[in-house]
Coordinates of C-alpha atoms (C1' of nucleotides) in Angstrom, one line a residue:
Chain A
M1 CA 176.0 45.3 122.1
G2 CA 175.4 42.6 119.5
T3 CA 174.2 40.2 122.1
M4 CA 170.5 40.0 123.0
N5 CA 169.4 38.0 125.9
K6 CA 166.5 35.6 125.5
I7 CA 163.4 36.4 127.5
E8 CA 162.9 33.1 129.1
T9 CA 159.4 33.6 130.4
K10 CA 158.0 31.3 127.7
G11 CA 154.5 31.2 126.5
W12 CA 154.9 34.1 124.1
T13 CA 152.0 34.4 121.8
S14 CA 151.5 37.0 119.1
D15 CA 149.3 39.2 121.3
T16 CA 151.7 39.1 124.3
V17 CA 154.6 40.1 122.1
V18 CA 152.5 43.0 120.7
S19 CA 151.8 44.1 124.3
D20 CA 155.4 43.7 125.3
L21 CA 156.7 45.7 122.4
E22 CA 154.0 48.3 122.7
R23 CA 154.9 48.9 126.3
A24 CA 158.6 49.1 125.5
I25 CA 157.9 51.7 122.8
H26 CA 155.5 53.6 125.1
E27 CA 158.2 53.7 127.8
H28 CA 160.8 54.9 125.4
R29 CA 163.0 51.9 125.8
L30 CA 162.6 51.5 122.1
P31 CA 163.1 55.0 120.7
P32 CA 161.6 56.1 117.4
G33 CA 163.5 54.8 114.4
T34 CA 164.8 51.7 116.2
K35 CA 165.1 48.8 113.8
L36 CA 163.1 45.7 114.8
G37 CA 164.8 42.8 113.0
E38 CA 162.7 39.7 112.6
D39 CA 165.4 37.2 113.5
E40 CA 166.5 39.4 116.4
L41 CA 163.1 39.5 117.9
G42 CA 162.5 35.9 117.2
D43 CA 165.6 34.9 119.1
A44 CA 164.8 37.3 121.9
Y45 CA 161.4 35.8 122.5
G46 CA 162.2 32.3 121.5
I47 CA 159.7 32.2 118.7
S48 CA 159.8 31.9 114.9
R49 CA 159.6 34.8 112.5
T50 CA 156.0 33.8 111.7
I51 CA 154.8 35.1 115.1
V52 CA 157.2 38.1 115.0
R53 CA 155.8 39.1 111.7
A54 CA 152.2 38.9 112.9
A55 CA 153.1 41.1 115.9
L56 CA 154.9 43.6 113.7
L57 CA 151.9 43.7 111.4
A58 CA 149.6 44.4 114.3
L59 CA 151.9 47.2 115.6
S60 CA 152.1 48.7 112.1
H61 CA 148.3 48.8 112.0
R62 CA 148.4 50.9 115.1
H63 CA 151.0 53.2 113.5
L64 CA 153.5 52.3 116.2
V65 CA 155.8 50.5 113.7
E66 CA 156.6 51.4 110.1
L67 CA 157.1 48.5 107.7
K68 CA 159.3 49.3 104.7
R69 CA 159.2 46.7 102.1
N70 CA 162.3 44.6 101.8
R71 CA 163.9 46.9 104.4
G72 CA 162.4 45.8 107.7
A73 CA 160.3 47.1 110.6
F74 CA 161.2 50.3 112.5
V75 CA 159.7 52.1 115.5
A76 CA 157.6 54.8 113.9
Q77 CA 158.7 58.4 113.7
P78 CA 155.6 60.5 113.5
S79 CA 155.9 63.6 111.4
V80 CA 154.9 67.0 112.6
R81 CA 151.8 66.7 110.5
E82 CA 150.9 63.3 112.0
A83 CA 151.5 64.8 115.5
R84 CA 149.0 67.5 114.9
E85 CA 146.5 65.0 113.6
V86 CA 146.9 62.7 116.6
F87 CA 146.1 65.5 119.0
E88 CA 143.3 66.8 116.9
A89 CA 141.7 63.3 117.1
R90 CA 142.3 63.2 120.8
S91 CA 140.7 66.5 121.3
L92 CA 137.6 65.2 119.5
L93 CA 137.4 62.0 121.5
E94 CA 138.7 62.5 125.0
P95 CA 136.8 65.5 126.4
R96 CA 133.4 64.1 125.7
T97 CA 134.6 60.7 126.9
A98 CA 135.8 62.2 130.2
H99 CA 132.4 63.7 130.5
S100 CA 130.7 60.3 130.2
A101 CA 133.2 58.8 132.5
A102 CA 132.5 61.4 135.2
L103 CA 128.9 60.4 135.2
R104 CA 129.6 56.7 135.4
M105 CA 132.4 56.9 137.9
T106 CA 132.3 54.5 140.8
D107 CA 134.3 54.7 144.0
A108 CA 136.4 51.7 142.9
D109 CA 137.2 53.6 139.7
L110 CA 138.2 56.6 141.7
R111 CA 140.5 54.5 143.8
L112 CA 142.1 53.1 140.7
L113 CA 142.7 56.5 139.2
N114 CA 144.1 57.7 142.4
E115 CA 146.5 54.8 142.6
N116 CA 147.6 55.5 139.1
I117 CA 148.5 59.1 140.0
R118 CA 150.3 57.9 143.0
D119 CA 152.3 55.3 141.1
E120 CA 153.2 57.9 138.5
H121 CA 154.5 60.2 141.1
A122 CA 156.5 57.3 142.7
A123 CA 158.0 56.4 139.3
L124 CA 159.0 60.0 138.7
D125 CA 160.7 60.2 142.1
A126 CA 162.5 57.0 141.3
G127 CA 163.8 58.4 138.1
E128 CA 161.8 55.9 136.1
N129 CA 160.6 58.4 133.5
G130 CA 159.6 55.8 131.0
R131 CA 157.3 54.1 133.5
A132 CA 155.9 57.4 134.6
L133 CA 155.1 58.3 131.0
F134 CA 153.4 54.9 130.5
L135 CA 151.3 55.4 133.6
S136 CA 150.4 58.9 132.5
G137 CA 149.0 57.4 129.3
Q138 CA 147.2 54.6 131.2
F139 CA 145.3 57.3 133.1
H140 CA 143.7 58.5 129.8
V141 CA 142.9 54.9 128.6
E142 CA 141.4 54.1 132.0
I143 CA 139.0 57.0 131.6
A144 CA 137.7 55.6 128.3
R145 CA 137.3 52.2 130.0
I146 CA 135.3 53.8 132.8
A147 CA 133.1 55.6 130.2
D148 CA 132.3 52.0 129.1
Q149 CA 133.1 52.7 125.5
S150 CA 135.5 50.0 124.4
T151 CA 135.5 51.1 120.7
I152 CA 136.6 54.6 121.7
E153 CA 138.9 53.1 124.2
T154 CA 140.7 51.2 121.4
F155 CA 141.1 54.4 119.4
I156 CA 142.3 56.4 122.4
S157 CA 144.7 53.7 123.4
E158 CA 146.3 53.8 120.0
L159 CA 146.5 57.6 120.1
I160 CA 148.1 57.6 123.5
S161 CA 150.8 55.2 122.3
R162 CA 151.4 57.4 119.3
S163 CA 151.5 60.4 121.6
S164 CA 154.4 58.8 123.4
L165 CA 156.3 58.6 120.2
I166 CA 155.5 62.2 119.5
I167 CA 156.7 63.2 122.9
A168 CA 159.9 61.4 122.3
L169 CA 160.5 63.4 119.2
Y170 CA 159.1 66.8 119.9
W171 CA 159.1 67.3 123.7
R172 CA 160.3 70.8 124.6
R173 CA 160.2 71.5 128.3
R174 CA 161.8 69.3 130.8
A175 CA 159.5 70.1 133.7
A176 CA 157.2 67.1 133.8
L177 CA 155.1 67.9 136.8
C178 CA 152.4 69.7 134.9
E179 CA 151.1 66.2 134.0
T180 CA 150.3 65.0 137.5
Q181 CA 148.8 68.4 138.3
A182 CA 146.3 68.2 135.4
H183 CA 145.5 64.6 136.3
H184 CA 144.8 65.6 139.9
A185 CA 142.4 68.3 138.8
L186 CA 140.6 65.8 136.6
L187 CA 140.4 63.4 139.5
D188 CA 138.7 66.1 141.6
A189 CA 136.1 66.7 138.9
F190 CA 135.5 62.9 138.7
A191 CA 135.1 62.7 142.4
N192 CA 132.4 65.4 142.2
R193 CA 130.8 63.5 139.2
D194 CA 131.0 66.9 137.4
G195 CA 130.9 66.0 133.8
D196 CA 131.2 69.5 132.4
A197 CA 134.2 70.3 134.6
A198 CA 135.9 67.0 133.5
E199 CA 135.2 67.7 129.9
Q200 CA 136.6 71.2 130.2
L201 CA 139.7 70.1 132.1
M202 CA 140.5 67.4 129.6
K203 CA 140.2 69.9 126.8
S204 CA 142.7 72.3 128.3
H205 CA 144.9 69.4 129.4
L206 CA 145.2 68.4 125.8
L207 CA 145.9 71.9 124.7
D208 CA 148.6 72.2 127.3
L209 CA 150.1 69.0 126.0
V210 CA 150.3 70.3 122.4
A211 CA 151.7 73.6 123.7
S212 CA 154.5 71.7 125.4
L213 CA 155.6 70.3 122.0
D214 CA 157.8 71.9 119.4
L215 CA 155.8 71.4 116.3
R216 CA 157.4 74.0 114.0
N217 CA 157.7 72.7 110.5
V218 CA 161.3 73.6 110.3
S219 CA 163.5 70.7 109.2
Q220 CA 160.4 68.7 108.6
P221 CA 161.7 66.2 106.1
P222 CA 165.3 66.1 107.3
T223 CA 165.0 62.4 107.4
S224 CA 165.7 62.2 103.8
L225 CA 169.0 60.4 103.4
R226 CA 167.5 57.0 104.3
E227 CA 166.0 58.2 107.6
A228 CA 169.1 60.3 108.5
L229 CA 171.2 57.4 109.6
Q230 CA 168.2 55.4 110.8
R231 CA 167.7 57.7 113.8
Chain B
M1 CA 128.3 25.4 95.4
G2 CA 131.6 24.0 96.4
T3 CA 133.3 25.5 93.4
M4 CA 134.9 28.8 93.6
N5 CA 136.3 30.5 90.6
K6 CA 139.8 31.9 90.6
I7 CA 140.2 35.7 90.4
E8 CA 142.6 35.8 87.5
T9 CA 143.6 39.4 87.7
K10 CA 146.9 38.5 89.3
G11 CA 149.2 40.7 91.2
W12 CA 147.3 40.3 94.5
T13 CA 149.2 41.6 97.4
S14 CA 148.2 41.5 101.0
D15 CA 146.8 45.1 100.9
T16 CA 144.8 44.6 97.7
V17 CA 143.2 41.5 99.1
V18 CA 142.3 43.5 102.2
S19 CA 140.7 46.2 100.0
D20 CA 138.9 43.6 97.9
L21 CA 137.5 41.8 100.9
E22 CA 136.6 45.0 102.8
R23 CA 134.6 46.2 99.8
A24 CA 132.9 42.9 99.5
I25 CA 131.9 43.1 103.1
H26 CA 130.9 46.7 102.9
E27 CA 128.6 45.9 99.9
H28 CA 127.0 42.9 101.7
R29 CA 128.3 40.4 99.2
L30 CA 129.9 38.8 102.3
P31 CA 127.2 38.9 105.0
P32 CA 128.0 38.9 108.7
G33 CA 129.0 35.4 109.9
T34 CA 130.3 34.2 106.6
K35 CA 133.2 31.9 107.0
L36 CA 136.4 32.9 105.3
G37 CA 138.5 29.8 104.9
E38 CA 142.2 30.3 104.4
D39 CA 142.6 27.6 101.7
E40 CA 139.4 28.8 100.0
L41 CA 140.6 32.4 99.8
G42 CA 144.1 31.3 98.8
D43 CA 142.7 29.4 95.9
A44 CA 140.4 32.2 94.9
Y45 CA 143.1 34.8 94.7
G46 CA 145.9 32.4 93.6
I47 CA 148.1 33.1 96.6
S48 CA 149.3 31.2 99.6
R49 CA 147.8 31.1 103.0
T50 CA 150.6 33.3 104.3
I51 CA 149.2 36.3 102.4
V52 CA 145.6 35.4 103.2
R53 CA 146.5 35.3 106.9
A54 CA 148.1 38.7 106.8
A55 CA 145.0 40.0 105.1
L56 CA 142.6 38.4 107.6
L57 CA 144.8 39.7 110.5
A58 CA 144.5 43.2 109.1
L59 CA 140.7 42.9 108.7
S60 CA 140.4 41.6 112.3
H61 CA 142.3 44.6 113.5
R62 CA 139.6 46.8 111.9
H63 CA 137.0 44.7 113.5
L64 CA 135.5 43.6 110.2
V65 CA 136.6 40.0 110.7
E66 CA 136.5 37.9 113.8
L67 CA 139.3 35.3 114.3
K68 CA 138.4 32.3 116.4
R69 CA 141.4 30.3 117.4
N70 CA 141.5 27.0 115.7
R71 CA 138.1 27.7 114.2
G72 CA 138.8 30.2 111.5
A73 CA 137.9 33.6 110.3
F74 CA 134.4 34.9 110.0
V75 CA 132.9 38.2 108.8
A76 CA 132.2 40.0 112.1
Q77 CA 128.7 40.2 113.6
P78 CA 128.7 43.3 115.7
S79 CA 126.6 43.1 118.9
V80 CA 124.0 45.6 119.8
R81 CA 126.5 47.0 122.3
E82 CA 129.1 47.3 119.7
A83 CA 126.7 49.0 117.3
R84 CA 125.9 51.6 119.9
E85 CA 129.6 52.2 120.5
V86 CA 130.4 52.6 116.8
F87 CA 127.7 55.3 116.4
E88 CA 128.8 57.0 119.6
A89 CA 132.4 57.2 118.2
R90 CA 131.1 58.5 114.9
S91 CA 129.0 61.1 116.7
L92 CA 132.2 62.4 118.4
L93 CA 134.3 62.4 115.2
E94 CA 132.2 63.2 112.2
P95 CA 130.3 66.4 113.1
R96 CA 133.4 68.3 114.0
T97 CA 135.2 66.8 111.0
A98 CA 132.4 67.9 108.7
H99 CA 132.8 71.4 110.2
S100 CA 136.5 71.5 109.3
A101 CA 135.8 70.1 105.9
A102 CA 133.2 72.8 105.1
L103 CA 135.9 75.4 105.8
R104 CA 138.5 73.7 103.5
M105 CA 136.1 72.7 100.8
T106 CA 137.3 73.4 97.2
D107 CA 135.2 73.4 94.1
A108 CA 136.8 70.2 93.0
D109 CA 135.8 68.6 96.3
L110 CA 132.3 69.7 95.8
R111 CA 132.2 68.2 92.3
L112 CA 133.5 64.9 93.7
L113 CA 130.9 64.8 96.5
N114 CA 128.2 65.7 94.0
E115 CA 129.3 62.9 91.7
N116 CA 129.2 60.5 94.6
I117 CA 125.6 61.4 95.4
R118 CA 124.7 61.0 91.7
D119 CA 126.4 57.6 91.5
E120 CA 124.7 56.5 94.6
H121 CA 121.3 57.4 93.2
A122 CA 122.1 55.6 89.9
A123 CA 123.1 52.5 91.8
L124 CA 119.9 52.6 93.8
D125 CA 117.9 52.9 90.6
A126 CA 119.8 50.0 89.1
G127 CA 118.9 47.9 92.1
E128 CA 122.6 47.7 93.1
N129 CA 121.9 48.2 96.8
G130 CA 125.3 47.0 97.9
R131 CA 127.1 49.4 95.7
A132 CA 124.8 52.2 96.8
L133 CA 125.6 51.4 100.4
F134 CA 129.3 51.5 99.7
L135 CA 129.1 54.8 98.0
S136 CA 127.0 56.2 100.8
G137 CA 129.8 55.3 103.1
Q138 CA 132.5 56.7 100.8
F139 CA 130.7 60.1 101.1
H140 CA 131.5 60.2 104.8
V141 CA 135.1 59.1 104.3
E142 CA 135.6 61.7 101.6
I143 CA 134.6 64.4 104.1
A144 CA 137.3 63.3 106.5
R145 CA 139.8 63.4 103.6
I146 CA 138.7 66.9 102.6
A147 CA 139.1 67.9 106.3
D148 CA 142.7 66.9 105.7
Q149 CA 142.9 64.7 108.8
S150 CA 144.2 61.4 107.6
T151 CA 144.3 60.0 111.2
I152 CA 140.7 60.7 111.8
E153 CA 139.9 59.5 108.3
T154 CA 141.4 56.1 109.1
F155 CA 139.1 55.9 112.2
I156 CA 136.1 57.0 110.3
S157 CA 136.8 54.6 107.5
E158 CA 136.8 51.7 109.9
L159 CA 133.7 52.9 111.6
I160 CA 131.9 53.3 108.3
S161 CA 132.7 49.7 107.3
R162 CA 131.6 48.5 110.7
S163 CA 128.4 50.5 110.3
S164 CA 127.7 48.5 107.1
L165 CA 127.8 45.3 109.1
I166 CA 125.6 46.9 111.7
I167 CA 123.1 47.9 109.0
A168 CA 123.2 44.4 107.6
L169 CA 122.2 43.0 111.0
Y170 CA 119.9 45.6 112.5
W171 CA 118.3 47.6 109.6
R172 CA 114.7 48.2 110.2
R173 CA 113.1 50.4 107.6
R174 CA 113.2 49.6 103.9
A175 CA 112.9 53.1 102.7
A176 CA 116.5 54.0 101.8
L177 CA 116.0 57.4 100.3
C178 CA 116.5 59.2 103.6
E179 CA 120.2 58.7 103.0
T180 CA 120.6 60.7 99.8
Q181 CA 118.4 63.4 101.2
A182 CA 120.7 64.0 104.2
H183 CA 123.7 63.9 102.0
H184 CA 122.2 66.5 99.7
A185 CA 121.5 68.8 102.6
L186 CA 125.1 68.4 103.7
L187 CA 126.3 69.2 100.2
D188 CA 124.4 72.4 100.4
A189 CA 126.1 73.4 103.6
F190 CA 129.4 72.5 102.1
A191 CA 128.7 74.6 99.1
N192 CA 128.0 77.6 101.4
R193 CA 131.2 76.8 103.4
D194 CA 128.9 76.9 106.4
G195 CA 130.8 74.9 109.0
D196 CA 128.2 75.2 111.8
A197 CA 125.4 74.0 109.5
A198 CA 127.4 71.1 108.3
E199 CA 128.3 70.1 111.8
Q200 CA 124.6 70.2 112.9
L201 CA 123.4 68.4 109.8
M202 CA 126.0 65.6 110.3
K203 CA 125.0 65.3 113.9
S204 CA 121.3 64.8 113.1
H205 CA 122.1 62.6 110.1
L206 CA 123.9 60.2 112.5
L207 CA 121.0 60.4 114.9
D208 CA 118.6 59.5 112.1
L209 CA 120.8 56.6 111.2
V210 CA 120.8 55.2 114.7
A211 CA 117.1 55.7 114.8
S212 CA 116.6 53.6 111.7
L213 CA 118.2 50.7 113.5
D214 CA 116.5 48.1 115.7
L215 CA 118.9 48.0 118.6
R216 CA 116.7 46.6 121.3
N217 CA 118.6 44.2 123.5
V218 CA 116.0 41.5 123.1
S219 CA 117.4 38.3 121.9
Q220 CA 120.9 39.8 122.1
P221 CA 122.8 36.6 122.4
P222 CA 120.6 34.4 120.2
T223 CA 123.8 33.4 118.5
S224 CA 124.5 30.9 121.2
L225 CA 124.4 27.5 119.6
R226 CA 127.7 28.1 117.8
E227 CA 126.6 31.3 116.1
A228 CA 123.2 30.0 115.3
L229 CA 124.2 27.9 112.4
Q230 CA 126.9 30.2 111.4
R231 CA 124.5 32.8 110.1
Chain C
dC1 C1' 117.1 3.3 118.9
dG2 C1' 120.0 6.5 121.4
dA3 C1' 124.4 7.7 123.6
dC4 C1' 129.0 7.3 124.0
dA5 C1' 133.8 6.4 122.2
dC6 C1' 136.8 6.4 118.8
dA7 C1' 138.7 7.2 114.2
dA8 C1' 139.1 10.0 109.9
dA9 C1' 139.0 14.4 107.7
dA10 C1' 139.4 19.1 107.5
dT11 C1' 141.3 23.3 109.1
dC12 C1' 144.1 26.2 111.6
dG13 C1' 148.9 27.3 114.1
dT14 C1' 153.7 27.4 113.7
dA15 C1' 158.1 26.5 112.0
dT16 C1' 161.2 26.1 108.3
dA17 C1' 163.0 26.3 103.5
dC18 C1' 163.9 28.8 99.6
dA19 C1' 163.5 32.9 96.5
dA20 C1' 163.9 37.8 96.0
dT21 C1' 165.8 42.1 97.4
dC22 C1' 168.8 45.1 99.5
dC23 C1' 173.2 46.4 101.6
dT24 C1' 178.2 46.3 101.6
dG25 C1' 182.7 45.5 100.5
dT26 C1' 185.8 44.6 96.9
dT27 C1' 187.7 44.8 92.4
dG28 C1' 188.7 46.6 88.0
dC29 C1' 188.8 50.2 84.8
dG30 C1' 189.2 55.0 83.4
Chain D
dC1 C1' 192.7 58.3 93.0
dG2 C1' 187.7 58.1 92.0
dC3 C1' 183.9 55.8 90.3
dA4 C1' 181.2 52.1 88.5
dA5 C1' 180.3 47.2 88.2
dC6 C1' 180.0 43.1 90.6
dA7 C1' 180.0 39.5 94.1
dG8 C1' 179.1 38.1 98.8
dG9 C1' 176.4 38.3 102.9
dA10 C1' 172.4 39.6 105.4
dT11 C1' 167.5 40.4 105.7
dT12 C1' 162.9 40.2 104.2
dG13 C1' 158.9 38.0 101.2
dT14 C1' 156.5 33.9 100.1
dA15 C1' 155.4 29.2 99.9
dT16 C1' 155.2 24.9 101.8
dA17 C1' 155.6 21.1 105.3
dC18 C1' 154.2 19.4 109.5
dG19 C1' 151.9 19.3 114.0
dA20 C1' 147.8 20.5 116.9
dT21 C1' 143.0 21.2 117.4
dT22 C1' 138.5 20.9 116.0
dT23 C1' 134.9 18.8 113.5
dT24 C1' 132.6 15.1 111.6
dG25 C1' 131.5 10.5 110.6
dT26 C1' 131.1 5.6 112.1
dG27 C1' 130.6 1.8 115.0
dT28 C1' 129.6 -0.5 119.2
dC29 C1' 127.3 -1.1 123.5
dG30 C1' 123.6 -0.5 126.6

DNA sequence: CGACACAAAATCGTATACAATCCTGTTGCG
DNA sequence: CGCAACAGGATTGTATACGATTTTGTGTCG
């Protein structure tokens, strides 16, 4: 367990490390609370701590990693409070953005979204739950891209990644097919260029998501004895 | 002009440097396009380039600074496109947030907002336009704080700072008193705990702001010959 | 005189060295 | 035997050194 293979693809820059780590976090290969040692990451990617620190700094600005002074970097563990805030922000941004996207939707965009849903289904069938979760998030980011709002896209992208952490911590049900259903309904609205329908569907989709979480405040700060054994 | 005094307050950490620079940018003491040399900043604050780079990285993540590889860091110059996007994002976030804030408003909050408006007016009278602009932005951030949504507050705070850059680049009118008027109207709605009114006022306030900008696409990429002499 | 080539200076990119802090295991004392 | 003090090791924080790239200045040739 102490060994960590080197990723010999070479050419790792700060940004690519960020993308790689973000994806690993998003796919739950790096669960909340995981320690991200600087030397360890440096060895893994074959780069010095300088680049690693820049990457960790970037991830901390996106609230995916928590930096504790003189203690190190850890995959973030969003609180119940933070979870509610993230979905509140999403509910302000995503419905209206879906509306805009529906009006700008091209056939190529529709094909892309369709492929996304197909891949997600395939991943689920193959038991690759992490990849499915990632693709599910990409669906939402893609909508912001189609809406042609890169600033909002940046925000949504961050919120999606944080949502993945929230799901890792607070997911209740195990039935995961509700996701693809909602996305399929959205796709129909997009195909019809029906902005109002898309907006409404996105709104209820987000409500369903929150409802599928267990956000009761019970045992909120249980992570008191130094993060409850780091996990 | 080549001299730069050292800021001898000591105890500069990465975050405090970020705050200091962000405020300077927000107040237009550092106009868009200004070069932020690493050695220069390091000397100014009495810290090494390591900390400076961390600060510049943070500012670049907030889109207040643009990093050009092997060229250096520059105060960002938002494009017309980006300007529209920023205000689109604000129009999605701020009205509903103002609604929430109105319902949670305490008397202490009202006093704070009132003081803010008073200070802004005083700054304007004293000819401190930069400080007035900063306070004007703080008004909006404060609303998000009162709404008790720190995630949204972070987004709005970034958008406000970026708006300051946009104003520096695209401001049209010189009459600046429209600002305090709108804020005063909002304060009234807050005092009445009237969420709907606050939401509506915020929405039109943002529309007024956009209307006061000159966002015609004419001469959009005039900054072609290496940023048109860096300014 | 103008254009190109080359050299020098300045600035950024990355790695590494050293200091500071924290964690852990051990020792000594009550 | 239990607890506190201390020492060793590990990890992060910061500064600095060095290499890479860009910019700028200079000289030569057409």
